[in-house]
Short mmCIF file of C-alpha atoms in Angstrom, two decimals:
data_model
loop_
_atom_site.label_atom_id
_atom_site.label_comp_id
_atom_site.label_asym_id
_atom_site.label_seq_id
_atom_site.Cartn_x
_atom_site.Cartn_y
_atom_site.Cartn_z
CA GLY A 1 4.69 31.12 -5.61
CA PRO A 2 3.44 33.93 -3.36
CA VAL A 3 0.39 36.36 -5.16
CA SER A 4 2.03 39.08 -6.63
CA GLY A 5 1.68 41.98 -4.75
CA GLU A 6 3.75 44.93 -2.45
CA SER A 7 6.30 43.42 -1.26
CA THR A 8 7.69 43.54 2.30
CA ASN A 9 10.89 42.82 4.49
CA SER A 10 9.05 42.24 7.85
CA ILE A 11 8.27 39.15 9.18
CA ILE A 12 5.46 37.30 8.98
CA THR A 13 4.37 34.96 12.18
CA GLN A 14 2.85 32.10 12.58
CA GLU A 15 0.09 33.06 13.88
CA GLN A 16 -0.69 36.23 11.35
CA VAL A 17 -0.58 33.28 8.44
CA LEU A 18 -3.14 31.23 10.14
CA ALA A 19 -5.12 34.26 10.90
CA ALA A 20 -5.05 35.32 7.70
CA ALA A 21 -6.06 31.50 6.46
CA ASN A 22 -9.45 31.29 8.61
CA ALA A 23 -10.40 34.52 6.69
CA LEU A 24 -9.49 34.61 3.24
CA VAL A 25 -10.35 31.62 0.69
CA VAL A 26 -7.49 32.48 -1.77
CA PRO A 27 -3.86 32.49 -1.60
CA LEU A 28 -2.07 34.69 0.27
CA ASP A 29 0.54 37.45 -0.62
CA LEU A 30 3.63 35.91 2.47
CA GLY A 31 6.01 37.90 1.59
CA ASP A 32 8.83 35.91 0.96
CA LEU A 33 7.43 33.03 2.24
CA TYR A 34 5.29 30.46 1.38
CA TYR A 35 2.86 27.78 2.77
CA ILE A 36 2.04 24.36 2.87
CA GLN A 37 -1.48 22.51 3.53
CA LEU A 38 -1.74 19.45 5.30
CA GLU A 39 -4.91 17.34 3.12
CA CYS A 40 -7.73 16.24 5.25
CA ALA A 41 -9.12 13.31 3.12
CA MET A 42 -8.18 10.09 5.39
CA PRO A 43 -11.08 7.46 7.15
CA ALA A 44 -11.01 8.20 11.10
CA GLY A 45 -8.32 5.55 12.54
CA SER A 46 -6.14 5.43 9.64
CA GLY A 47 -3.43 6.86 10.86
CA SER A 48 -2.41 10.35 11.64
CA TYR A 49 1.54 12.15 10.77
CA LYS A 50 3.76 14.30 11.43
CA VAL A 51 5.41 17.23 9.85
CA GLN A 52 8.46 19.11 11.29
CA ILE A 53 9.63 22.33 8.77
CA GLY A 54 13.51 23.14 9.60
CA ASN A 55 14.05 23.00 12.65
CA GLY A 56 11.06 24.34 13.58
CA GLU A 57 8.12 22.62 15.84
CA GLU A 58 6.89 19.46 14.50
CA PHE A 59 3.21 20.16 14.21
CA GLU A 60 0.01 16.86 13.57
CA TRP A 61 -2.13 16.40 11.27
CA SER A 62 -6.08 16.37 12.43
CA ASN A 63 -9.64 16.98 11.35
CA GLU A 64 -8.85 20.14 13.38
CA THR A 65 -5.74 21.82 11.89
CA ALA A 66 -6.45 20.36 8.42
CA ASP A 67 -7.54 24.11 6.90
CA ASP A 68 -4.38 25.85 8.65
CA LEU A 69 -1.49 27.16 6.24
CA HIS A 70 2.23 26.30 8.24
CA PRO A 71 4.68 29.10 6.52
CA ALA A 72 8.10 27.73 5.00
CA SER A 73 10.44 29.16 2.91
CA ALA A 74 12.02 28.00 -0.18
CA GLY A 75 15.29 25.44 1.00
CA ASP A 76 13.58 24.83 3.80
CA SER A 77 13.98 21.01 4.46
CA VAL A 78 10.53 19.54 5.36
CA THR A 79 9.69 16.44 7.00
CA ILE A 80 6.99 14.02 7.12
CA THR A 81 6.49 10.68 9.48
CA PRO A 82 3.80 8.77 8.87
CA VAL A 83 1.39 6.73 11.63
CA PRO A 84 -0.26 3.81 10.06
CA GLY A 85 -3.66 3.28 12.60
CA VAL A 86 -4.15 -0.38 13.58
CA GLY A 87 -5.10 -2.45 10.17
CA TYR A 88 -4.01 0.57 8.14
CA SER A 89 -0.94 0.88 6.34
CA LEU A 90 0.87 4.00 4.30
CA LEU A 91 -0.15 3.40 0.80
CA LYS A 92 1.59 6.70 -0.62
CA VAL A 93 2.72 10.48 0.14
CA GLU A 94 2.46 13.61 -2.34
CA LEU A 95 2.82 16.98 -3.05
CA SER A 96 1.02 18.89 -4.97
CA THR A 97 0.92 22.75 -5.53
CA ASP A 98 -2.91 24.38 -4.06
CA ASN A 99 -4.41 24.56 -7.40
CA GLY A 100 -4.41 20.16 -7.29
CA THR A 101 -1.65 19.51 -10.05
CA THR A 102 0.48 16.73 -8.35
CA LEU A 103 4.38 17.61 -8.35
CA GLU A 104 5.63 13.99 -6.61
CA THR A 105 5.18 11.09 -4.97
CA LEU A 106 8.00 10.80 -2.32
CA GLU A 107 10.13 7.90 -1.74
CA PRO A 108 11.10 7.22 2.43
CA ASP A 109 14.66 7.09 3.81
CA ALA A 110 15.80 3.86 5.79
CA GLU A 111 13.77 5.54 9.24
CA GLY A 112 10.59 5.56 7.09
CA ASN A 113 10.63 9.35 7.12
CA TYR A 114 9.84 11.60 3.97
CA THR A 115 11.71 14.07 3.69
CA PHE A 116 12.09 16.83 0.69
CA GLU A 117 13.44 20.79 0.15
CA MET A 118 10.93 23.81 0.07
CA PRO A 119 10.08 24.46 -2.90
CA GLU A 120 9.33 28.31 -4.36
CA LYS A 121 5.63 27.48 -4.34
CA ASN A 122 2.34 27.14 -2.17
CA LEU A 123 2.52 23.00 -1.38
CA LEU A 124 -0.20 20.07 -0.33
CA ILE A 125 0.63 17.42 1.83
CA ALA A 126 -2.00 14.34 0.69
CA VAL A 127 -0.51 11.15 2.91
CA THR A 128 -2.61 8.59 1.44
CA PHE A 129 -3.25 4.74 4.19
CA ALA A 130 -5.35 2.30 3.04
CA LYS A 131 -6.11 -1.23 4.80
CA THR A 132 -4.35 -4.03 4.93
CA ARG A 133 -5.97 -7.36 4.73
CA SER A 134 -4.05 -11.33 6.09
CA ILE A 135 -3.65 -13.82 3.13
CA GLU A 136 -4.07 -17.27 4.21
CA VAL A 137 -2.57 -20.04 2.20
CA THR A 138 -3.66 -23.65 2.43
CA VAL A 139 -1.44 -26.93 0.92
CA GLN A 140 -3.50 -30.06 -0.17
CA THR A 141 -2.80 -33.20 -1.83
CA GLN A 142 -4.51 -34.86 -4.39
CA THR A 143 -5.06 -38.44 -3.99
CA ILE A 144 -7.13 -41.44 -6.19
CA GLY A 145 -9.50 -43.53 -4.32
CA GLU A 146 -10.26 -47.33 -4.87
CA ASP A 147 -13.25 -46.35 -7.20
CA GLY A 148 -10.59 -44.54 -9.31
CA LYS A 149 -11.58 -40.60 -8.55
CA PRO A 150 -9.40 -38.18 -7.49
CA SER A 151 -9.87 -36.93 -4.32
CA ILE A 152 -8.48 -33.96 -2.37
CA GLY A 153 -6.95 -34.82 1.08
CA GLU A 154 -5.78 -33.18 4.52
CA GLU A 155 -3.80 -30.18 4.30
CA ALA A 156 0.19 -31.40 3.14
CA THR A 157 2.34 -28.12 3.18
CA GLU A 158 5.31 -30.08 3.18
CA ASP A 159 4.23 -31.11 -0.60
CA VAL A 160 4.52 -27.59 -1.87
CA THR A 161 6.18 -24.88 -1.57
CA VAL A 162 3.94 -21.58 -1.29
CA THR A 163 6.15 -18.12 -1.01
CA VAL A 164 4.03 -14.74 -0.44
CA ALA A 165 3.51 -12.11 2.30
CA GLU A 166 1.28 -12.82 4.62
CA SER A 167 -0.46 -9.28 4.79
CA ALA A 168 -0.96 -6.79 2.28
CA THR A 169 -2.20 -3.45 1.73
CA VAL A 170 -5.64 -2.87 -0.41
CA GLY A 171 -4.83 -1.92 -3.81
CA THR A 172 -1.01 -2.73 -4.30
CA PRO A 173 0.41 -5.87 -6.07
CA VAL A 174 1.18 -9.11 -4.63
CA SER A 175 3.08 -11.73 -6.15
CA VAL A 176 2.93 -15.61 -5.04
CA THR A 177 4.96 -18.19 -6.06
CA ALA A 178 3.77 -22.30 -5.65
CA LYS A 179 6.85 -24.47 -6.13
CA PRO A 180 6.03 -28.41 -5.93
CA LYS A 181 8.74 -30.98 -3.53
CA SER A 182 10.79 -33.07 -5.80
CA GLY A 183 8.73 -36.08 -6.79
CA MET A 184 5.29 -34.28 -6.82
CA ARG A 185 3.63 -32.00 -9.52
CA LEU A 186 1.69 -29.34 -8.85
CA ILE A 187 -1.78 -29.47 -10.43
CA SER A 188 -3.67 -26.60 -9.14
CA LEU A 189 -3.15 -23.06 -7.95
CA VAL A 190 -5.97 -21.02 -7.18
CA ILE A 191 -5.70 -17.39 -5.80
CA ASP A 192 -9.17 -16.08 -4.50
CA GLY A 193 -11.37 -18.24 -6.91
CA GLU A 194 -8.75 -18.27 -10.22
CA GLU A 195 -6.91 -21.27 -11.40
CA GLN A 196 -3.10 -20.59 -12.02
CA VAL A 197 -2.48 -23.21 -13.41
CA SER A 198 -3.42 -25.23 -16.79
CA GLU A 199 -1.45 -28.07 -16.90
CA PRO A 200 0.40 -30.14 -14.37
CA THR A 201 4.31 -29.22 -14.09
CA THR A 202 6.96 -29.76 -11.78
CA GLU A 203 7.99 -25.99 -11.82
CA ALA A 204 7.43 -22.96 -9.71
CA VAL A 205 4.42 -21.06 -10.98
CA THR A 206 4.02 -17.32 -10.43
CA ALA A 207 1.34 -15.54 -10.41
CA GLU A 208 0.57 -11.71 -8.98
CA PHE A 209 -2.51 -9.56 -8.39
CA THR A 210 -3.99 -6.71 -6.75
CA MET A 211 -4.89 -6.87 -3.28
CA PRO A 212 -9.14 -6.29 -3.46
CA GLU A 213 -11.09 -4.90 -0.72
CA GLY A 214 -12.14 -6.93 1.96
CA GLU A 215 -12.85 -8.32 5.81
CA GLU A 216 -12.21 -11.68 6.04
CA ALA A 217 -8.90 -13.00 4.86
CA TYR A 218 -7.22 -13.13 1.47
CA GLN A 219 -7.23 -17.52 0.58
CA ILE A 220 -4.82 -18.66 -1.59
CA THR A 221 -5.22 -22.52 -2.60
CA ALA A 222 -1.87 -24.95 -3.83
CA VAL A 223 -3.16 -28.84 -4.72
CA ALA A 224 0.07 -31.40 -5.88
CA THR A 225 -0.42 -34.56 -6.57
CA ALA A 226 2.24 -37.42 -6.97
CA TYR A 227 4.40 -37.46 -10.02
CA TRP A 228 4.86 -41.39 -10.66
CA ASN A 229 1.29 -41.81 -11.51
CA ASP A 230 0.01 -39.78 -14.51
CA ALA A 231 -3.49 -41.10 -13.81
CA TYR A 232 -3.67 -38.81 -10.86
CA ASP A 233 -3.64 -35.71 -13.22
CA ALA A 234 -5.95 -36.91 -16.15
CA ALA A 235 -8.33 -37.89 -13.18
CA PHE A 236 -7.79 -34.50 -10.87
CA TYR A 237 -8.84 -32.57 -14.75
CA ASN A 238 -11.31 -35.07 -16.20
CA GLU A 239 -13.51 -34.85 -12.32
CA TYR A 240 -13.07 -30.57 -12.08
#
């Protein structure tokens, strides 16, 4: 809470708080008020956010205002509105004490805002954005040539249904499900170079991964073969 000291019933203006904050590097005695500080640790262009305390005016995070202290009374409703930049998405909104101890990771409401009740302590608001990476899916069919060797043909998206998001935030989990159509079996599901299928199957295969950093689209490839010819499976696994 506020630093112990002589109590006062006088009203402390925001201008006084900010002036004192710029002059001192220690927690302030704000009487019955506490303060909120906005963390400045985001790369340029990753996003911004606005904060509203009670019914007061909104103020926006920026590099220039990151050290400002914003007064709030215990019980005030505080609303955070994040705005991701192009190619980024919101990763998390956290509340910490002024000594860096994490108190809570907030959850959004239906409108994408984050609201909490001001406690009897000083707070640091940390909003984290992360890059968004697109996901590319390729579905192919294996055939057997006249020489008995397998070959991967052109894309055949109708042979396997791959369910996955079109993009995902770096550092977040992603689920992929590949289900072969009737009469086909799934022989391969490769996610960023890693094989997920140990043996041919007519059932759906689900795998999870954590989206890594990268500029290019994340690659997922599924391969199916006709169910009626077991030689397709043997040829594929013997060859590869």
